[in-house]
Structure formats: structure tokens, C-alpha cells
N, CA, C and O atoms as a GROMACS GRO file, in nm:
protein
  316
    1UNK      N    1   0.084  -0.118   0.000
    1UNK     CA    2   0.000   0.000   0.000
    1UNK      C    3   0.088   0.124   0.000
    1UNK      O    4   0.161   0.149   0.096
    2UNK      N    5   0.082   0.199  -0.106
    2UNK     CA    6   0.167   0.318  -0.121
    2UNK      C    7   0.130   0.424  -0.018
    2UNK      O    8   0.217   0.491   0.038
    3UNK      N    9   0.002   0.438   0.007
    3UNK     CA   10  -0.046   0.544   0.095
    3UNK      C   11  -0.076   0.485   0.232
    3UNK      O   12  -0.162   0.398   0.246
    4UNK      N   13  -0.004   0.533   0.334
    4UNK     CA   14  -0.023   0.481   0.469
    4UNK      C   15  -0.123   0.565   0.546
    4UNK      O   16  -0.162   0.672   0.501
    5UNK      N   17  -0.162   0.516   0.662
    5UNK     CA   18  -0.258   0.588   0.746
    5UNK      C   19  -0.209   0.728   0.780
    5UNK      O   20  -0.289   0.820   0.792
    6UNK      N   21  -0.079   0.744   0.796
    6UNK     CA   22  -0.028   0.876   0.835
    6UNK      C   23  -0.043   0.979   0.723
    6UNK      O   24  -0.027   1.099   0.747
    7UNK      N   25  -0.074   0.935   0.602
    7UNK     CA   26  -0.093   1.027   0.491
    7UNK      C   27  -0.240   1.057   0.464
    7UNK      O   28  -0.273   1.127   0.369
    8UNK      N   29  -0.330   1.004   0.549
    8UNK     CA   30  -0.471   1.036   0.528
    8UNK      C   31  -0.491   1.184   0.552
    8UNK      O   32  -0.419   1.247   0.629
    9UNK      N   33  -0.588   1.240   0.484
    9UNK     CA   34  -0.608   1.385   0.486
    9UNK      C   35  -0.757   1.412   0.495
    9UNK      O   36  -0.837   1.342   0.434
   10UNK      N   37  -0.793   1.512   0.569
   10UNK     CA   38  -0.932   1.549   0.586
   10UNK      C   39  -0.987   1.607   0.455
   10UNK      O   40  -0.940   1.711   0.409
   11UNK      N   41  -1.085   1.539   0.397
   11UNK     CA   42  -1.145   1.585   0.271
   11UNK      C   43  -1.198   1.727   0.281
   11UNK      O   44  -1.200   1.800   0.182
   12UNK      N   45  -1.243   1.766   0.399
   12UNK     CA   46  -1.301   1.899   0.415
   12UNK      C   47  -1.198   2.009   0.388
   12UNK      O   48  -1.235   2.123   0.360
   13UNK      N   49  -1.071   1.976   0.396
   13UNK     CA   50  -0.965   2.075   0.371
   13UNK      C   51  -0.931   2.087   0.222
   13UNK      O   52  -0.853   2.174   0.184
   14UNK      N   53  -0.989   2.001   0.140
   14UNK     CA   54  -0.968   2.008  -0.004
   14UNK      C   55  -1.078   2.093  -0.066
   14UNK      O   56  -1.195   2.077  -0.034
   15UNK      N   57  -1.038   2.182  -0.155
   15UNK     CA   58  -1.138   2.267  -0.222
   15UNK      C   59  -1.220   2.182  -0.319
   15UNK      O   60  -1.176   2.075  -0.360
   16UNK      N   61  -1.337   2.230  -0.358
   16UNK     CA   62  -1.415   2.158  -0.459
   16UNK      C   63  -1.336   2.138  -0.589
   16UNK      O   64  -1.347   2.033  -0.653
   17UNK      N   65  -1.257   2.236  -0.626
   17UNK     CA   66  -1.174   2.226  -0.746
   17UNK      C   67  -1.070   2.114  -0.731
   17UNK      O   68  -1.049   2.035  -0.824
   18UNK      N   69  -1.006   2.107  -0.615
   18UNK     CA   70  -0.907   2.002  -0.589
   18UNK      C   71  -0.974   1.865  -0.590
   18UNK      O   72  -0.917   1.768  -0.642
   19UNK      N   73  -1.093   1.856  -0.533
   19UNK     CA   74  -1.165   1.729  -0.532
   19UNK      C   75  -1.202   1.686  -0.674
   19UNK      O   76  -1.198   1.568  -0.707
   20UNK      N   77  -1.238   1.783  -0.758
   20UNK     CA   78  -1.270   1.753  -0.897
   20UNK      C   79  -1.148   1.696  -0.969
   20UNK      O   80  -1.159   1.599  -1.044
   21UNK      N   81  -1.032   1.757  -0.948
   21UNK     CA   82  -0.908   1.708  -1.009
   21UNK      C   83  -0.877   1.567  -0.959
   21UNK      O   84  -0.836   1.482  -1.038
   22UNK      N   85  -0.897   1.541  -0.830
   22UNK     CA   86  -0.874   1.407  -0.776
   22UNK      C   87  -0.966   1.304  -0.840
   22UNK      O   88  -0.923   1.193  -0.870
   23UNK      N   89  -1.092   1.340  -0.863
   23UNK     CA   90  -1.185   1.249  -0.932
   23UNK      C   91  -1.134   1.218  -1.072
   23UNK      O   92  -1.140   1.103  -1.116
   24UNK      N   93  -1.085   1.318  -1.140
   24UNK     CA   94  -1.035   1.298  -1.276
   24UNK      C   95  -0.911   1.210  -1.277
   24UNK      O   96  -0.898   1.120  -1.360
   25UNK      N   97  -0.820   1.235  -1.184
   25UNK     CA   98  -0.700   1.150  -1.173
   25UNK      C   99  -0.739   1.008  -1.138
   25UNK      O  100  -0.684   0.912  -1.193
   26UNK      N  101  -0.834   0.994  -1.047
   26UNK     CA  102  -0.880   0.862  -1.005
   26UNK      C  103  -0.945   0.783  -1.118
   26UNK      O  104  -0.948   0.660  -1.115
   27UNK      N  105  -0.997   0.855  -1.217
   27UNK     CA  106  -1.057   0.790  -1.334
   27UNK      C  107  -0.954   0.769  -1.445
   27UNK      O  108  -0.988   0.724  -1.554
   28UNK      N  109  -0.828   0.802  -1.416
   28UNK     CA  110  -0.721   0.775  -1.512
   28UNK      C  111  -0.697   0.882  -1.616
   28UNK      O  112  -0.632   0.858  -1.717
   29UNK      N  113  -0.750   1.002  -1.593
   29UNK     CA  114  -0.732   1.108  -1.691
   29UNK      C  115  -0.591   1.166  -1.686
   29UNK      O  116  -0.530   1.178  -1.580
   30UNK      N  117  -0.541   1.201  -1.803
   30UNK     CA  118  -0.408   1.261  -1.816
   30UNK      C  119  -0.422   1.413  -1.802
   30UNK      O  120  -0.532   1.467  -1.806
   31UNK      N  121  -0.307   1.482  -1.787
   31UNK     CA  122  -0.309   1.628  -1.772
   31UNK      C  123  -0.387   1.696  -1.885
   31UNK      O  124  -0.468   1.785  -1.860
   32UNK      N  125  -0.362   1.653  -2.008
   32UNK     CA  126  -0.430   1.712  -2.125
   32UNK      C  127  -0.582   1.696  -2.112
   32UNK      O  128  -0.657   1.791  -2.139
   33UNK      N  129  -0.626   1.578  -2.071
   33UNK     CA  130  -0.770   1.553  -2.058
   33UNK      C  131  -0.831   1.636  -1.945
   33UNK      O  132  -0.942   1.688  -1.957
   34UNK      N  133  -0.758   1.647  -1.835
   34UNK     CA  134  -0.804   1.730  -1.723
   34UNK      C  135  -0.817   1.874  -1.768
   34UNK      O  136  -0.916   1.941  -1.738
   35UNK      N  137  -0.717   1.922  -1.840
   35UNK     CA  138  -0.719   2.060  -1.889
   35UNK      C  139  -0.838   2.084  -1.981
   35UNK      O  140  -0.908   2.185  -1.968
   36UNK      N  141  -0.862   1.992  -2.073
   36UNK     CA  142  -0.975   2.007  -2.166
   36UNK      C  143  -1.108   2.005  -2.091
   36UNK      O  144  -1.195   2.087  -2.118
   37UNK      N  145  -1.123   1.912  -1.999
   37UNK     CA  146  -1.248   1.898  -1.922
   37UNK      C  147  -1.276   2.023  -1.838
   37UNK      O  148  -1.391   2.063  -1.823
   38UNK      N  149  -1.170   2.083  -1.784
   38UNK     CA  150  -1.186   2.199  -1.695
   38UNK      C  151  -1.167   2.332  -1.768
   38UNK      O  152  -1.171   2.438  -1.706
   39UNK      N  153  -1.146   2.326  -1.899
   39UNK     CA  154  -1.127   2.447  -1.981
   39UNK      C  155  -1.011   2.532  -1.930
   39UNK      O  156  -1.022   2.654  -1.915
   40UNK      N  157  -0.899   2.465  -1.903
   40UNK     CA  158  -0.777   2.533  -1.860
   40UNK      C  159  -0.661   2.484  -1.946
   40UNK      O  160  -0.680   2.403  -2.037
   41UNK      N  161  -0.542   2.531  -1.917
   41UNK     CA  162  -0.424   2.486  -1.989
   41UNK      C  163  -0.366   2.361  -1.922
   41UNK      O  164  -0.397   2.330  -1.807
   42UNK      N  165  -0.282   2.292  -1.997
   42UNK     CA  166  -0.212   2.176  -1.941
   42UNK      C  167  -0.124   2.220  -1.825
   42UNK      O  168  -0.112   2.150  -1.725
   43UNK      N  169  -0.061   2.338  -1.839
   43UNK     CA  170   0.024   2.390  -1.731
   43UNK      C  171  -0.056   2.411  -1.603
   43UNK      O  172  -0.007   2.383  -1.494
   44UNK      N  173  -0.179   2.458  -1.616
   44UNK     CA  174  -0.264   2.477  -1.498
   44UNK      C  175  -0.300   2.343  -1.436
   44UNK      O  176  -0.298   2.330  -1.313
   45UNK      N  177  -0.332   2.245  -1.518
   45UNK     CA  178  -0.364   2.111  -1.467
   45UNK      C  179  -0.244   2.053  -1.391
   45UNK      O  180  -0.261   1.995  -1.284
   46UNK      N  181  -0.125   2.069  -1.446
   46UNK     CA  182  -0.004   2.021  -1.378
   46UNK      C  183   0.016   2.093  -1.244
   46UNK      O  184   0.048   2.030  -1.143
   47UNK      N  185  -0.003   2.224  -1.245
   47UNK     CA  186   0.014   2.303  -1.123
   47UNK      C  187  -0.085   2.260  -1.016
   47UNK      O  188  -0.050   2.251  -0.898
   48UNK      N  189  -0.209   2.234  -1.055
   48UNK     CA  190  -0.309   2.189  -0.959
   48UNK      C  191  -0.266   2.057  -0.896
   48UNK      O  192  -0.285   2.036  -0.776
   49UNK      N  193  -0.209   1.969  -0.975
   49UNK     CA  194  -0.161   1.841  -0.922
   49UNK      C  195  -0.040   1.862  -0.831
   49UNK      O  196  -0.028   1.794  -0.729
   50UNK      N  197   0.048   1.955  -0.865
   50UNK     CA  198   0.163   1.986  -0.780
   50UNK      C  199   0.117   2.037  -0.644
   50UNK      O  200   0.173   2.001  -0.540
   51UNK      N  201   0.014   2.122  -0.644
   51UNK     CA  202  -0.040   2.174  -0.518
   51UNK      C  203  -0.098   2.060  -0.435
   51UNK      O  204  -0.078   2.055  -0.313
   52UNK      N  205  -0.169   1.968  -0.500
   52UNK     CA  206  -0.224   1.852  -0.428
   52UNK      C  207  -0.113   1.766  -0.370
   52UNK      O  208  -0.125   1.716  -0.258
   53UNK      N  209  -0.005   1.746  -0.446
   53UNK     CA  210   0.108   1.668  -0.395
   53UNK      C  211   0.162   1.730  -0.266
   53UNK      O  212   0.185   1.659  -0.168
   54UNK      N  213   0.181   1.860  -0.267
   54UNK     CA  214   0.232   1.929  -0.148
   54UNK      C  215   0.133   1.920  -0.033
   54UNK      O  216   0.171   1.891   0.080
   55UNK      N  217   0.008   1.945  -0.062
   55UNK     CA  218  -0.096   1.947   0.040
   55UNK      C  219  -0.112   1.810   0.107
   55UNK      O  220  -0.137   1.801   0.227
   56UNK      N  221  -0.097   1.703   0.026
   56UNK     CA  222  -0.117   1.568   0.077
   56UNK      C  223   0.012   1.501   0.122
   56UNK      O  224   0.010   1.390   0.175
   57UNK      N  225   0.126   1.568   0.101
   57UNK     CA  226   0.254   1.512   0.143
   57UNK      C  227   0.299   1.394   0.059
   57UNK      O  228   0.364   1.302   0.109
   58UNK      N  229   0.264   1.395  -0.068
   58UNK     CA  230   0.300   1.286  -0.158
   58UNK      C  231   0.416   1.327  -0.248
   58UNK      O  232   0.449   1.446  -0.258
   59UNK      N  233   0.479   1.228  -0.312
   59UNK     CA  234   0.602   1.253  -0.387
   59UNK      C  235   0.583   1.266  -0.538
   59UNK      O  236   0.659   1.338  -0.603
   60UNK      N  237   0.484   1.196  -0.595
   60UNK     CA  238   0.472   1.195  -0.741
   60UNK      C  239   0.328   1.169  -0.784
   60UNK      O  240   0.240   1.141  -0.702
   61UNK      N  241   0.306   1.179  -0.914
   61UNK     CA  242   0.172   1.164  -0.971
   61UNK      C  243   0.114   1.025  -0.942
   61UNK      O  244  -0.005   1.012  -0.915
   62UNK      N  245   0.197   0.923  -0.947
   62UNK     CA  246   0.150   0.787  -0.922
   62UNK      C  247   0.095   0.774  -0.779
   62UNK      O  248  -0.009   0.712  -0.758
   63UNK      N  249   0.165   0.832  -0.682
   63UNK     CA  250   0.116   0.830  -0.545
   63UNK      C  251  -0.014   0.910  -0.532
   63UNK      O  252  -0.104   0.871  -0.458
   64UNK      N  253  -0.024   1.019  -0.606
   64UNK     CA  254  -0.144   1.101  -0.602
   64UNK      C  255  -0.263   1.023  -0.658
   64UNK      O  256  -0.373   1.028  -0.601
   65UNK      N  257  -0.243   0.952  -0.766
   65UNK     CA  258  -0.350   0.870  -0.824
   65UNK      C  259  -0.390   0.761  -0.726
   65UNK      O  260  -0.509   0.737  -0.704
   66UNK      N  261  -0.291   0.693  -0.667
   66UNK     CA  262  -0.320   0.588  -0.569
   66UNK      C  263  -0.398   0.645  -0.452
   66UNK      O  264  -0.495   0.583  -0.406
   67UNK      N  265  -0.358   0.761  -0.403
   67UNK     CA  266  -0.427   0.826  -0.291
   67UNK      C  267  -0.571   0.855  -0.330
   67UNK      O  268  -0.664   0.831  -0.252
   68UNK      N  269  -0.591   0.909  -0.451
   68UNK     CA  270  -0.725   0.943  -0.498
   68UNK      C  271  -0.815   0.820  -0.500
   68UNK      O  272  -0.928   0.825  -0.451
   69UNK      N  273  -0.766   0.711  -0.555
   69UNK     CA  274  -0.846   0.588  -0.564
   69UNK      C  275  -0.874   0.532  -0.425
   69UNK      O  276  -0.987   0.494  -0.395
   70UNK      N  277  -0.772   0.527  -0.340
   70UNK     CA  278  -0.788   0.470  -0.206
   70UNK      C  279  -0.877   0.554  -0.115
   70UNK      O  280  -0.927   0.505  -0.015
   71UNK      N  281  -0.896   0.680  -0.151
   71UNK     CA  282  -0.979   0.768  -0.069
   71UNK      C  283  -1.112   0.801  -0.135
   71UNK      O  284  -1.176   0.901  -0.104
   72UNK      N  285  -1.154   0.714  -0.227
   72UNK     CA  286  -1.288   0.725  -0.284
   72UNK      C  287  -1.304   0.818  -0.401
   72UNK      O  288  -1.416   0.853  -0.438
   73UNK      N  289  -1.194   0.860  -0.462
   73UNK     CA  290  -1.202   0.949  -0.578
   73UNK      C  291  -1.184   0.873  -0.709
   73UNK      O  292  -1.143   0.931  -0.810
   74UNK      N  293  -1.215   0.746  -0.708
   74UNK     CA  294  -1.194   0.663  -0.827
   74UNK      C  295  -1.298   0.682  -0.935
   74UNK      O  296  -1.316   0.792  -0.986
   75UNK      N  297  -1.365   0.575  -0.969
   75UNK     CA  298  -1.455   0.572  -1.085
   75UNK      C  299  -1.587   0.644  -1.064
   75UNK      O  300  -1.657   0.672  -1.161
   76UNK      N  301  -1.622   0.674  -0.942
   76UNK     CA  302  -1.752   0.738  -0.920
   76UNK      C  303  -1.755   0.878  -0.980
   76UNK      O  304  -1.652   0.946  -0.990
   77UNK      N  305  -1.873   0.919  -1.020
   77UNK     CA  306  -1.891   1.053  -1.077
   77UNK      C  307  -1.909   1.154  -0.965
   77UNK      O  308  -1.950   1.119  -0.854
   78UNK      N  309  -1.878   1.278  -0.994
   78UNK     CA  310  -1.901   1.386  -0.898
   78UNK      C  311  -2.050   1.404  -0.878
   78UNK      O  312  -2.129   1.390  -0.971
   79UNK      N  313  -2.089   1.435  -0.756
   79UNK     CA  314  -2.231   1.456  -0.727
   79UNK      C  315  -2.269   1.600  -0.750
   79UNK      O  316  -2.384   1.637  -0.730
   0.00000   0.00000   0.00000
């Protein structure tokens, strides 16, 4: 398990925008797809992921995707 209990994070501290990006990552979307879906640039999508990495204390995109899936941001659609 890449993500340990000590890396759990309170969802309430994530903005709706950050949660949306996590849902997209959890569904396997690439930076380009996230940018297109959110009507932003690829650079913005990358920056949003970098902010999430820092906020969650993770090291790379793969860990961020694993965290998203393990914390319920996988295949489900946004409500």
C-alpha cells in the first residue's frame, strides 16, 4: 500500500476544485484531458496536481493517483 494511514487527509480541507481534479485523476485522466475537461491549460492542470502533492505530502503523480483511488475518488462521478 503506497499510501499509509499517516498520509490520510481530511477531505473537508480540499477545495471543490481540488476534489474535482482528484476524481479525474482517479478515473485515469491525463493532464491534457483534465485541462480540456476543466477548460484550462495543461500547465494549470499540472500546477493543480503539484499543489495537491504538497498538500497531501505525496512525492509523485502515481502516489497522487493511488491516494485518490484509495480515498474514494476513483470511478464514481461527482455529485
